[in-house]
PDB file of C-alpha atoms in Angstrom:
ATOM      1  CA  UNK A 776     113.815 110.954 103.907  1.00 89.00           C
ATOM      2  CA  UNK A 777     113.068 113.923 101.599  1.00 94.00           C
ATOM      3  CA  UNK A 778     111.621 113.208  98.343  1.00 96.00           C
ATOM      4  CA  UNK A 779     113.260 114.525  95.049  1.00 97.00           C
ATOM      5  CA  UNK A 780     110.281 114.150  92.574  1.00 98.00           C
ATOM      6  CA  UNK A 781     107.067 111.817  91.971  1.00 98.00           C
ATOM      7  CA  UNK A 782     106.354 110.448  88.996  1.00 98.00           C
ATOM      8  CA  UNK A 783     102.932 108.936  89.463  1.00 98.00           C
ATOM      9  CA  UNK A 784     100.641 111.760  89.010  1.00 98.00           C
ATOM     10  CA  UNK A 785      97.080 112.087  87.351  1.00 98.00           C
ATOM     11  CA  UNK A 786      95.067 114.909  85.852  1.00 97.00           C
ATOM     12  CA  UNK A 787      91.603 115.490  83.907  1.00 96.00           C
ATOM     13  CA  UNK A 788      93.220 113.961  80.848  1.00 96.00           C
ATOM     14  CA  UNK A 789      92.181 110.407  83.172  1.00 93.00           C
ATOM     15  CA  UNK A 790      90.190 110.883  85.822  1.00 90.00           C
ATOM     16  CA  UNK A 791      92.725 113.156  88.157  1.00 93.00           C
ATOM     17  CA  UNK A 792      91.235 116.307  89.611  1.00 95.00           C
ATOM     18  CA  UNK A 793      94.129 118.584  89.320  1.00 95.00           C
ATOM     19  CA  UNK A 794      95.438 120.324  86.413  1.00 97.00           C
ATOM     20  CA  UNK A 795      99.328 119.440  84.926  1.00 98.00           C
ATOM     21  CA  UNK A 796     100.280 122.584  85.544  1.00 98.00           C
ATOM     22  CA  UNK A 797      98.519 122.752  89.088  1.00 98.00           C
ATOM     23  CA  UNK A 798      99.918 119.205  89.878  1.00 98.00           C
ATOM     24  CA  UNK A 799     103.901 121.072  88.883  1.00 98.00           C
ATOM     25  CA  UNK A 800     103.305 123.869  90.675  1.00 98.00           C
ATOM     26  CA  UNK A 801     102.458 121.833  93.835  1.00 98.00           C
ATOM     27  CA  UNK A 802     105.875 119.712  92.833  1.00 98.00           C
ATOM     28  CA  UNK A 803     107.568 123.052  92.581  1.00 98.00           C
ATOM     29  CA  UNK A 804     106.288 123.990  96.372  1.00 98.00           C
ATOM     30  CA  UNK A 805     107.628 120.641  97.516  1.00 97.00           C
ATOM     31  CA  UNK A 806     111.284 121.861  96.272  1.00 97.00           C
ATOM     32  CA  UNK A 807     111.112 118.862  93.958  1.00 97.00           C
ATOM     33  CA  UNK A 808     113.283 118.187  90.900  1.00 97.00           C
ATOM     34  CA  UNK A 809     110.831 116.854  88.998  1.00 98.00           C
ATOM     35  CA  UNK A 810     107.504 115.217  87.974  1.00 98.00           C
ATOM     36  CA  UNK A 811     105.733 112.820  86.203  1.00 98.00           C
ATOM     37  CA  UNK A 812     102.130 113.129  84.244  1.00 98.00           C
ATOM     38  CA  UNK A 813     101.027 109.700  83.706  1.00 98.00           C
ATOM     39  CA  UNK A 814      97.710 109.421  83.334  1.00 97.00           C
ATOM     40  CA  UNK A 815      95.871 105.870  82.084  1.00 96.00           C
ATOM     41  CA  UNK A 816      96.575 104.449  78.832  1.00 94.00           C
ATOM     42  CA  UNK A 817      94.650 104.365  75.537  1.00 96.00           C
ATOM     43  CA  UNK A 818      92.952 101.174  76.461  1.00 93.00           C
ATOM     44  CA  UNK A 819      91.396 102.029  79.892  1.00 93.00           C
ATOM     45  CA  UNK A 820      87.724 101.705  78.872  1.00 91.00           C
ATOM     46  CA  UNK A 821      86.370 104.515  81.388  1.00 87.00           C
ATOM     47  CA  UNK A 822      89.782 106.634  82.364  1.00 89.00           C
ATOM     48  CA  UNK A 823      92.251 106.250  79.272  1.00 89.00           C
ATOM     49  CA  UNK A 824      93.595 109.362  77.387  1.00 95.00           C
ATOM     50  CA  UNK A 825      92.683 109.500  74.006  1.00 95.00           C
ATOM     51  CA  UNK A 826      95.257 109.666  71.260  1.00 94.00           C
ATOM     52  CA  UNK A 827      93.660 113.201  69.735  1.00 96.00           C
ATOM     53  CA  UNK A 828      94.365 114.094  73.331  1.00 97.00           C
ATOM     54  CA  UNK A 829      97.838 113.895  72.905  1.00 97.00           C
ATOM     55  CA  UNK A 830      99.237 117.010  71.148  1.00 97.00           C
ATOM     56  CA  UNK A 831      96.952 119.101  74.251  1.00 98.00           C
ATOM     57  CA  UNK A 832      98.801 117.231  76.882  1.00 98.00           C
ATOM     58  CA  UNK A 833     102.229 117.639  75.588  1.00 98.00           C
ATOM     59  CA  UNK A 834     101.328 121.213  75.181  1.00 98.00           C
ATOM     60  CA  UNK A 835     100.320 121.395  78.642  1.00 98.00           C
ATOM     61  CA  UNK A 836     103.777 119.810  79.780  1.00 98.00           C
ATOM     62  CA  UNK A 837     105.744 122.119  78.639  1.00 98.00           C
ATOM     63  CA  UNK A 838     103.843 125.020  79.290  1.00 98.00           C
ATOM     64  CA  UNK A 839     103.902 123.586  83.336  1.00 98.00           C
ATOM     65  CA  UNK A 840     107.959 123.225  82.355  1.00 98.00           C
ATOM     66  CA  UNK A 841     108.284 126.804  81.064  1.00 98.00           C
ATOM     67  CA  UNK A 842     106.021 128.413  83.946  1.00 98.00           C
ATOM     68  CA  UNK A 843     107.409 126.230  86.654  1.00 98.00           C
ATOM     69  CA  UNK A 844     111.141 125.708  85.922  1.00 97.00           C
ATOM     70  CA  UNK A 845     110.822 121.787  86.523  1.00 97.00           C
ATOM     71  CA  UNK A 846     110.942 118.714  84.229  1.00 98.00           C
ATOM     72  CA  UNK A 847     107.700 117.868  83.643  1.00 98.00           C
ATOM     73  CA  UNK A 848     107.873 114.545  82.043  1.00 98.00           C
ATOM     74  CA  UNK A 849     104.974 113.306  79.696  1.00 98.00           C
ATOM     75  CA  UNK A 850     104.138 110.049  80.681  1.00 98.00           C
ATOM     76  CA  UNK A 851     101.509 107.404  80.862  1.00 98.00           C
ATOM     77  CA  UNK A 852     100.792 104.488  82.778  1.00 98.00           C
ATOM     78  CA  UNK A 853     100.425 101.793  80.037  1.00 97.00           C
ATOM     79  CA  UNK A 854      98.087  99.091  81.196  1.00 96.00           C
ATOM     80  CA  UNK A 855      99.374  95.961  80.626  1.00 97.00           C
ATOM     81  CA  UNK A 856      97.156  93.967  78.298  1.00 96.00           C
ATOM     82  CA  UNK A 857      97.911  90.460  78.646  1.00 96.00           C
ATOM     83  CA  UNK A 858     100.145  87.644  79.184  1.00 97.00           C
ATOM     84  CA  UNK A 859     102.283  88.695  75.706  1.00 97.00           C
ATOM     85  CA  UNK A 860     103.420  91.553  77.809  1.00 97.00           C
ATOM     86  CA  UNK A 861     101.368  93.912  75.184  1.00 97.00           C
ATOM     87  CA  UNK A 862     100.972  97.421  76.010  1.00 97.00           C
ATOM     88  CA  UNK A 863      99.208 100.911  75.247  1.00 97.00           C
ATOM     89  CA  UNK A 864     101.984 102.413  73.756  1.00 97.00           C
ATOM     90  CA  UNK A 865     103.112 101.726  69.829  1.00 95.00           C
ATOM     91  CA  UNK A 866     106.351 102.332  68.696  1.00 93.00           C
ATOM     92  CA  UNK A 867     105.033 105.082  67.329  1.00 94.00           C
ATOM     93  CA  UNK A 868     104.002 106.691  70.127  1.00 96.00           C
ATOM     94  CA  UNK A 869     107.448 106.995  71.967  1.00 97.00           C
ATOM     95  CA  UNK A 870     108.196 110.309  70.208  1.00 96.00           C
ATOM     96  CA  UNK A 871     105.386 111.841  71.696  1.00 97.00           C
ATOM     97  CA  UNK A 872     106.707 110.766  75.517  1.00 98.00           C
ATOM     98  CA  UNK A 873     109.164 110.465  77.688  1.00 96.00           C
ATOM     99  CA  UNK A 874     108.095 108.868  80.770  1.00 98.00           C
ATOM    100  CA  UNK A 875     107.073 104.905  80.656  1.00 98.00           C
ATOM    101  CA  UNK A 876     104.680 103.547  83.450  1.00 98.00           C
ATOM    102  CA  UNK A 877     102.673 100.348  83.111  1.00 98.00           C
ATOM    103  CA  UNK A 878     100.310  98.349  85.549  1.00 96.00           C
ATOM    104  CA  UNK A 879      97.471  95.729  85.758  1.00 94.00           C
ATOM    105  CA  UNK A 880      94.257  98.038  85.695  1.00 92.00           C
ATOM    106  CA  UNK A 881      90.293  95.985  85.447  1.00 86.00           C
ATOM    107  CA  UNK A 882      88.724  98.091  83.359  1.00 85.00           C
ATOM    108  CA  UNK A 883      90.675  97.822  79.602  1.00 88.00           C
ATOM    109  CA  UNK A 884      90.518  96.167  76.660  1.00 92.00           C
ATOM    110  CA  UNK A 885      92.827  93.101  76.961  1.00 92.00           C
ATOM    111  CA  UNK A 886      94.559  91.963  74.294  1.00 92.00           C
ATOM    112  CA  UNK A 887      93.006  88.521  74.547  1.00 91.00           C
ATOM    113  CA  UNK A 888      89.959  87.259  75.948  1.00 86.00           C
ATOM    114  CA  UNK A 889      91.585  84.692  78.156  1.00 87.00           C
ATOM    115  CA  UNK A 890      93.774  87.965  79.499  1.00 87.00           C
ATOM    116  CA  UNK A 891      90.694  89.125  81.523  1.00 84.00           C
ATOM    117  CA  UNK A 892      92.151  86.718  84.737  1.00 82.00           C
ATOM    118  CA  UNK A 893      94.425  89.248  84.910  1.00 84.00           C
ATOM    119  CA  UNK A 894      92.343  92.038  86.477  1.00 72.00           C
ATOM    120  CA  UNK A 895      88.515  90.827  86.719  1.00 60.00           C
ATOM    121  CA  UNK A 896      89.828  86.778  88.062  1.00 61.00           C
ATOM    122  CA  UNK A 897      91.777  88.605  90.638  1.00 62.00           C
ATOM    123  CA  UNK A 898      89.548  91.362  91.641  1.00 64.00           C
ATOM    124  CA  UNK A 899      86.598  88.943  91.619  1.00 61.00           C
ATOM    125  CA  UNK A 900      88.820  86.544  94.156  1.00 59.00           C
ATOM    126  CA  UNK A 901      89.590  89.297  96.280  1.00 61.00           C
ATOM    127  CA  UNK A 902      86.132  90.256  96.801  1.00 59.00           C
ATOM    128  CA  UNK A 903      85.260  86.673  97.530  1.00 55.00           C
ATOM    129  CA  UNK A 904      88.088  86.081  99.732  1.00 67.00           C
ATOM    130  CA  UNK A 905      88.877  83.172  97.386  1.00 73.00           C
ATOM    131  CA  UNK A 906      92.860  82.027  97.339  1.00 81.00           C
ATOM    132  CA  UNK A 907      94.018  82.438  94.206  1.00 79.00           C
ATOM    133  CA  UNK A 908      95.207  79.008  92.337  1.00 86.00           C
ATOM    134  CA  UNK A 909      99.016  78.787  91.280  1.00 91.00           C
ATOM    135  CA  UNK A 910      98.226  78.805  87.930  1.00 91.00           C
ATOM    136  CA  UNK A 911      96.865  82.562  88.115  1.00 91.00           C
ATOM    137  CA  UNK A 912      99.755  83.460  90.003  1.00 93.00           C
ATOM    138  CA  UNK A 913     102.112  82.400  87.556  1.00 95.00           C
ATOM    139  CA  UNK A 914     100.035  84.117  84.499  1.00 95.00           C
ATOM    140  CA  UNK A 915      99.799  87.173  86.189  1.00 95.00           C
ATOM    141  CA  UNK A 916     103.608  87.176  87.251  1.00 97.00           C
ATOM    142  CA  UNK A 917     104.563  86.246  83.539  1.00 97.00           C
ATOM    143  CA  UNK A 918     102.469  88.989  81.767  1.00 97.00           C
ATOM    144  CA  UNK A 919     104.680  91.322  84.417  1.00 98.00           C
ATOM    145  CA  UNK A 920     108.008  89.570  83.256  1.00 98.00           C
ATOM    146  CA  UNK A 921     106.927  89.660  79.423  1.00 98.00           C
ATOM    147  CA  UNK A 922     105.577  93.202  79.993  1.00 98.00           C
ATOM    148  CA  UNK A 923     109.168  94.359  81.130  1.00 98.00           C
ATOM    149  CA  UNK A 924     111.210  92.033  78.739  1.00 98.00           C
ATOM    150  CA  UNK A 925     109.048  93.504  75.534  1.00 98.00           C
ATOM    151  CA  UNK A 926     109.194  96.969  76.373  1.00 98.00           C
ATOM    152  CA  UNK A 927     111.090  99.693  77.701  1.00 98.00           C
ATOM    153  CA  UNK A 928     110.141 100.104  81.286  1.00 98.00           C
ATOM    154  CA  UNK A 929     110.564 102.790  83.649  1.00 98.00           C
ATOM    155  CA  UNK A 930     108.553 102.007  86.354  1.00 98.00           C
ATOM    156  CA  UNK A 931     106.299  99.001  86.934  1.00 98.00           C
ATOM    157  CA  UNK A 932     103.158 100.327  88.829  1.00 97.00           C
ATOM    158  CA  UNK A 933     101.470  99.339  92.411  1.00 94.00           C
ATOM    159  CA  UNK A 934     102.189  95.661  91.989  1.00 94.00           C
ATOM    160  CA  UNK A 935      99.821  93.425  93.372  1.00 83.00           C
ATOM    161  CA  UNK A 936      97.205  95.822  93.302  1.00 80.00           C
ATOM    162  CA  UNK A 937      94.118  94.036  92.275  1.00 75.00           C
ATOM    163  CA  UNK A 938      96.204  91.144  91.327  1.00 83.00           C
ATOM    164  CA  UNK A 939      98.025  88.323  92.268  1.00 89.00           C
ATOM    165  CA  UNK A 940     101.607  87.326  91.318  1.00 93.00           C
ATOM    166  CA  UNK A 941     105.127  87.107  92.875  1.00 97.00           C
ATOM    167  CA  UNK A 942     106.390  90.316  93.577  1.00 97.00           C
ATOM    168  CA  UNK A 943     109.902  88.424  93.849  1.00 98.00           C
ATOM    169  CA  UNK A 944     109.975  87.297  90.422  1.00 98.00           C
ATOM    170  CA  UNK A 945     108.672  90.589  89.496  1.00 98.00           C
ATOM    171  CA  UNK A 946     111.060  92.445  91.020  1.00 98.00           C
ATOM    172  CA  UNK A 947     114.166  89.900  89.876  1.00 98.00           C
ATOM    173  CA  UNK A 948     113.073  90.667  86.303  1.00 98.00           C
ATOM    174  CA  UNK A 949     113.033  94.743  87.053  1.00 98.00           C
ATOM    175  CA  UNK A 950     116.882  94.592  88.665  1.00 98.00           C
ATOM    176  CA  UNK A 951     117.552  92.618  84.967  1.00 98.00           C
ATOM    177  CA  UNK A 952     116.207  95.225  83.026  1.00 98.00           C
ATOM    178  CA  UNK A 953     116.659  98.454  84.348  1.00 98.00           C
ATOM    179  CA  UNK A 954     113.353  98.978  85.082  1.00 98.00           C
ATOM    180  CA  UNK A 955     111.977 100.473  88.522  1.00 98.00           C
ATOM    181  CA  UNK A 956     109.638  99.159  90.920  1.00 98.00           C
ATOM    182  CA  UNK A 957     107.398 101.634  92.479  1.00 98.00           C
ATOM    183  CA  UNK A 958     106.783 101.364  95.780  1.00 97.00           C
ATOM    184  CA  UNK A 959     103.254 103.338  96.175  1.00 95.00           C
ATOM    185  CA  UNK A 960     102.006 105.963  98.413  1.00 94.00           C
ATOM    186  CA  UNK A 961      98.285 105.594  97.495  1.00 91.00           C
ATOM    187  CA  UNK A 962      98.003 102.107  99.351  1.00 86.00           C
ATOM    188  CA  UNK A 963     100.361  99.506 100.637  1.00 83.00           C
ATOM    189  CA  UNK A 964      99.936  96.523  97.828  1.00 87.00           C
ATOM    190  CA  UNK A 965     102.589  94.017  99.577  1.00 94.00           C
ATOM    191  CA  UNK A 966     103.281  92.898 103.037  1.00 94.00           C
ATOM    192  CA  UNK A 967     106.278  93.881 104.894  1.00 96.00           C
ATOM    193  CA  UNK A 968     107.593  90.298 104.254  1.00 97.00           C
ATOM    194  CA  UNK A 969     106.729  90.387 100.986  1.00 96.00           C
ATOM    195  CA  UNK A 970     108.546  93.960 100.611  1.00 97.00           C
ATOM    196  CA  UNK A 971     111.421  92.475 102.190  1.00 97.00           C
ATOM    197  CA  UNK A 972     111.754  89.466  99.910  1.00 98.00           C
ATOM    198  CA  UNK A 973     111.723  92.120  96.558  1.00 98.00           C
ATOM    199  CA  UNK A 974     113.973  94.230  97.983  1.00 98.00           C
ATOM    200  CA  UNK A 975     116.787  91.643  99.338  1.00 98.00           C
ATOM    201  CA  UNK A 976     116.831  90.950  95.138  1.00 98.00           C
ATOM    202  CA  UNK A 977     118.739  94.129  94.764  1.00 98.00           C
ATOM    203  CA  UNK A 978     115.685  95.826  92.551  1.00 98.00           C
ATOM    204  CA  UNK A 979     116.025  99.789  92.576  1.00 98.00           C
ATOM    205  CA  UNK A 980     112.649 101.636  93.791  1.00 98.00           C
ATOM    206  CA  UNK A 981     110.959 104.720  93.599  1.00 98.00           C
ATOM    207  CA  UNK A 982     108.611 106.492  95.687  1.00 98.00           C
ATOM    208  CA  UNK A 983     105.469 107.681  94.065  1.00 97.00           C
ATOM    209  CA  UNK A 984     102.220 108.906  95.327  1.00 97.00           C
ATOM    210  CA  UNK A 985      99.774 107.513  92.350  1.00 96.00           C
ATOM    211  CA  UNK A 986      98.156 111.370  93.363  1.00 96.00           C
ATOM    212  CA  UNK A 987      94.819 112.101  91.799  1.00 96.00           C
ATOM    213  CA  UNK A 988      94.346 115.159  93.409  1.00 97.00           C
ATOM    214  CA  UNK A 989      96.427 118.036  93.589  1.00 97.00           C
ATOM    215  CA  UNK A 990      96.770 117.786  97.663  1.00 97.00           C
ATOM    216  CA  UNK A 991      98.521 114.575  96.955  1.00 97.00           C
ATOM    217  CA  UNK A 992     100.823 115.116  94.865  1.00 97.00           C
ATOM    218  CA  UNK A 993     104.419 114.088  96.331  1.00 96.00           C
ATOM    219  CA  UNK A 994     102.403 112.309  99.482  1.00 95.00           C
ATOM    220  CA  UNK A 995     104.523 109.699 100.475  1.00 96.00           C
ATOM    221  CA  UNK A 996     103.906 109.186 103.962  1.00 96.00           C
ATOM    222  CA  UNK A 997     102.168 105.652 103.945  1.00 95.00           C
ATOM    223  CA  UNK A 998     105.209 104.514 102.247  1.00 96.00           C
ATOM    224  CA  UNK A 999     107.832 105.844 104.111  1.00 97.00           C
ATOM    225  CA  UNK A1000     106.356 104.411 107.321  1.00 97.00           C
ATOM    226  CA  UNK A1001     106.405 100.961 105.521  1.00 97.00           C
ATOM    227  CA  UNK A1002     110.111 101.003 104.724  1.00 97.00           C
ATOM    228  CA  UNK A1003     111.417 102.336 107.642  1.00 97.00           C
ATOM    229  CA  UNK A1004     109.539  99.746 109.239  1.00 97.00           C
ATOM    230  CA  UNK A1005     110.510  97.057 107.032  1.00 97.00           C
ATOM    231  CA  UNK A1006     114.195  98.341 107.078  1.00 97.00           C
ATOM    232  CA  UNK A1007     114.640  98.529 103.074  1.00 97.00           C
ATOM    233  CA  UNK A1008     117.823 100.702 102.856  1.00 96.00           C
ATOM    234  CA  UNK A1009     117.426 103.507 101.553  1.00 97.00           C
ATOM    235  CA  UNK A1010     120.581 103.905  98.850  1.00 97.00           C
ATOM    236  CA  UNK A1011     117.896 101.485  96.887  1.00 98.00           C
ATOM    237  CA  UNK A1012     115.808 104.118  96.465  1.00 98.00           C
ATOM    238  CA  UNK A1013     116.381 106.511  93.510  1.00 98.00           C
ATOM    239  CA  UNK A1014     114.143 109.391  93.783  1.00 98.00           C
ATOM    240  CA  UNK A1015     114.806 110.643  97.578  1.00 97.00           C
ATOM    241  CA  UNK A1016     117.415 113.011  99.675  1.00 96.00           C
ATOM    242  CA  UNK A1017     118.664 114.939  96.251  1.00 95.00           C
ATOM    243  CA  UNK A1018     118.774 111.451  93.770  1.00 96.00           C
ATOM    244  CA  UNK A1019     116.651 111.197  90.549  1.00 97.00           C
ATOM    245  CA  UNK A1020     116.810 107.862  88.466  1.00 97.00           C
ATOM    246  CA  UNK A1021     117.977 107.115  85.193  1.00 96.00           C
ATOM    247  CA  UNK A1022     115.211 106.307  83.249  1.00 98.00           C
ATOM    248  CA  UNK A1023     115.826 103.439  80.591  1.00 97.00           C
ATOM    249  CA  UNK A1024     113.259 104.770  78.269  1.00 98.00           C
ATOM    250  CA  UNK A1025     114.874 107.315  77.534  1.00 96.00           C
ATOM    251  CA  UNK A1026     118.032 105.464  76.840  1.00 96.00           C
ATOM    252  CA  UNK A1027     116.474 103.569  74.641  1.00 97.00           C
ATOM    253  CA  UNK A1028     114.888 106.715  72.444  1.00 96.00           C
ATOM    254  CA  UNK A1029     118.587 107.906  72.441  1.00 93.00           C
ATOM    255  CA  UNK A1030     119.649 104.502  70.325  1.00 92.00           C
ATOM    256  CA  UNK A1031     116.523 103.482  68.607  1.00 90.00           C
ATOM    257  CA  UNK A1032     114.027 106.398  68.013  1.00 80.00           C
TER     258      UNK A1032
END
């Protein structure tokens, strides 16, 4: 299994150690295609970029682009702010990128008070080793579903990470859409069974390391040992052994933007 890109990196403009252009140039050593910057969105209290960040970053892009001879995509991983499917990005921010992430993240502004179940109930009943109720499971899988209905999608971030939902529903919704479901390299977020059960609904994947250091960047051993061992086939799989995805964000810049 060789992989073709990552997009699920971080830099300084969150709270990533390595530079964009150091994170491309360790793409570049990898023989990748390309890469993703996607640092946190605008309403990540402690790690978010900052909108008078933006015209640095997408300078920073390119020059990694021109310097490296990869697409370097400027992304962000939009953190889905509620139940309404709300996220970072405005309409009038899709000019300014190309690459759209989103995830459930603790530390944001929600978009509602009552969204706070969404990271804080979870975390707090992980902690506590409490079993989540069904009703929490089916907010958290409908702010996913409403998330990816609502908006653009490229990739849907380390689900089940700090949350609880049904990956299967999840997933169904993705395969709908056109959206991706990342299967991470930072930490395993489902079960092999559960793994199994998204990908027997046809969803397309990619691999991505969620790298916040430059020595990460493209890592995607943890995962790989997961799916061979959970037998996931790997024609489902969009960014490995010389593939790269189409992206329906920017399909849907093409028509609308």
């Amino acid at each position: 299994m060789e992989l073709t890109a990552d997009y699920h990196t971080h830099t300084p403009y969150s709270h990533g150690k390595g530079t964009v252009l150091e994170n491309a140039m360790r793409a570049k050593e990898l023989g990748f295609k390309e890469i993703g910057i996607t640092d946190h969105g605008f309403s990540h209290i402690v790690f978010g970029v900052r909108r008078k960040q933006i015209p640095s970053l997408i300078r920073d892009c390119k020059e990694a682009e021109e310097k490296t001879g990869l697409r370097v995509y400027t992304g962000m991983e939009n953190n889905i702010r509620g139940i309404s499917g709300k996220c970072d990005f405005t309409e009038e921010d899709y000019q300014n990128f190309d690459l759209f992430l989103a995830g459930i993240h603790v530390y944001i502004h929600y978009d509602k008070f009552a969204d706070w179940k969404l990271g804080w109930g979870s975390t707090i009943r992980g902690k506590l080793r409490i079993k989540p109720s069904k009703s929490l499971i089916k907010y958290t899988t409908q702010a996913y579903i409403n998330t990816i209905k609502k908006n653009p999608v490229d990739i849907i971030t380390h689900v089940g990470f700090r949350c609880f939902c049904d990956p299967v529903e999840v997933a169904k919704c993705c395969r709908d859409y056109g959206t991706y479901l990342e299967i991470s390299a930072k930490k395993k977020h489902l079960t092999d069974e559960e793994l199994d059960k998204v990908a027997a609904t046809g969803v397309r994947f990619l691999i991505d390391s969620d790298a916040h250091s430059v020595s990460r960047v493209g890592d995607h051993a943890l995962a790989e040992e997961q799916i061979m061992r959970v037998g996931i086939p790997l024609e489902q799989i969009d960014n490995i052994d010389g593939r790269l995805p189409k992206f329906r964000f920017g399909e849907y810049k093409k028509k609308h933007c």
